Short mmCIF file of C-alpha atoms in Angstrom, two decimals:
data_model
loop_
_atom_site.label_atom_id
_atom_site.label_comp_id
_atom_site.label_asym_id
_atom_site.label_seq_id
_atom_site.Cartn_x
_atom_site.Cartn_y
_atom_site.Cartn_z
CA UNK B 27 29.05 79.93 206.88
CA UNK B 28 30.46 77.38 209.33
CA UNK B 29 33.95 78.06 207.98
CA UNK B 30 33.65 81.81 208.50
CA UNK B 31 32.17 81.37 211.97
CA UNK B 32 34.97 78.99 212.93
CA UNK B 33 37.59 81.42 211.65
CA UNK B 34 35.90 84.21 213.59
CA UNK B 35 36.07 82.12 216.78
CA UNK B 36 39.79 81.56 216.29
CA UNK B 37 40.39 85.25 215.68
CA UNK B 38 38.39 86.18 218.77
CA UNK B 39 40.37 83.70 220.88
CA UNK B 40 43.63 85.15 219.56
CA UNK B 41 42.46 88.78 219.73
CA UNK B 42 44.83 89.66 222.52
CA UNK B 43 47.74 88.70 220.26
CA UNK B 44 46.46 90.44 217.13
CA UNK B 45 47.40 94.05 216.52
CA UNK B 46 45.12 95.93 214.16
CA UNK B 47 47.78 98.37 212.97
CA UNK B 48 49.54 96.82 209.99
CA UNK B 49 46.90 94.08 209.65
CA UNK B 50 45.60 93.10 206.21
CA UNK B 51 42.88 90.47 205.76
CA UNK B 52 42.26 89.11 202.25
CA UNK B 53 39.42 86.74 201.32
CA UNK B 54 40.18 84.59 198.26
CA UNK B 55 42.62 87.11 196.70
CA UNK B 56 43.69 84.61 194.01
CA UNK B 57 40.22 83.40 192.98
CA UNK B 58 40.24 82.84 189.21
CA UNK B 59 43.96 83.60 188.85
CA UNK B 60 46.28 81.71 186.54
CA UNK B 61 49.41 80.08 187.99
CA UNK B 62 51.51 82.97 186.67
CA UNK B 63 49.21 85.48 188.37
CA UNK B 64 49.36 83.53 191.64
CA UNK B 65 53.15 83.62 191.50
CA UNK B 66 53.04 87.39 190.91
CA UNK B 67 50.69 87.99 193.84
CA UNK B 68 53.22 86.26 196.06
CA UNK B 69 55.68 89.04 195.18
CA UNK B 70 52.99 91.64 195.90
CA UNK B 71 52.33 90.12 199.34
CA UNK B 72 56.03 90.43 200.15
CA UNK B 73 56.10 94.04 198.91
CA UNK B 74 53.17 94.92 201.19
CA UNK B 75 55.50 94.37 204.14
CA UNK B 76 52.46 94.13 206.42
CA UNK B 77 53.01 93.31 210.07
CA UNK B 78 50.24 90.70 209.79
CA UNK B 79 48.61 89.32 206.66
CA UNK B 80 45.65 86.96 206.95
CA UNK B 81 44.71 85.19 203.73
CA UNK B 82 41.56 83.09 203.38
CA UNK B 83 42.02 80.83 200.36
CA UNK B 84 41.17 77.50 198.78
CA UNK B 85 44.29 77.74 196.60
CA UNK B 86 46.84 75.16 197.88
CA UNK B 87 49.79 77.09 196.45
CA UNK B 88 49.06 80.01 198.79
CA UNK B 89 50.18 77.82 201.72
CA UNK B 90 53.75 78.07 200.41
CA UNK B 91 53.57 81.88 200.78
CA UNK B 92 52.91 81.95 204.51
CA UNK B 93 54.48 80.93 207.80
CA UNK B 94 51.34 79.68 209.58
CA UNK B 95 48.27 77.85 208.30
CA UNK B 96 44.89 77.34 209.95
CA UNK B 97 43.10 74.63 207.99
CA UNK B 98 39.34 74.26 208.36
CA UNK B 99 37.81 71.00 207.09
CA UNK B 100 34.28 69.67 207.28
CA UNK B 101 33.54 66.23 208.71
CA UNK B 102 29.81 65.61 208.38
CA UNK B 103 28.12 68.41 210.31
CA UNK B 104 31.30 69.39 212.15
CA UNK B 105 34.01 71.84 211.11
CA UNK B 106 37.47 70.79 212.24
CA UNK B 107 40.28 73.28 212.71
CA UNK B 108 43.92 72.29 212.49
CA UNK B 109 46.20 74.87 214.07
CA UNK B 110 49.91 75.45 214.45
CA UNK B 111 50.72 74.02 211.05
CA UNK B 112 54.11 75.51 210.32
CA UNK B 113 55.13 76.17 206.74
CA UNK B 114 58.32 77.65 205.44
CA UNK B 115 58.36 80.42 202.88
CA UNK B 116 60.06 79.26 199.72
#
C-alpha cells in the first residue's frame, strides 16, 4: 500500500507534465512470465508506440526497456523514492 501511495504522490506532483491522451499504465505486466515471454513483451511495448507508458514492475529486466525509472524501496517504516534514474534502451 505504501508503494502505491508513494507512486500516486509522484504522479500527482507531475500531473501538470502528464498528458492522458496516449498514456498507458501497466501494473506487473510480466508477472509469471518466462524470460522468453519478457523479451517478447518488450517488442510489444515498442509496437504500442504510446506517447507515455508507465510500467509498475518488480522484474529487473523491465528497467532495460525504459528511459526513466522511479525506484521505491522500503527502509523500516519509510518508503524511499529514487527519481531521475536514467536508463538507455538496449
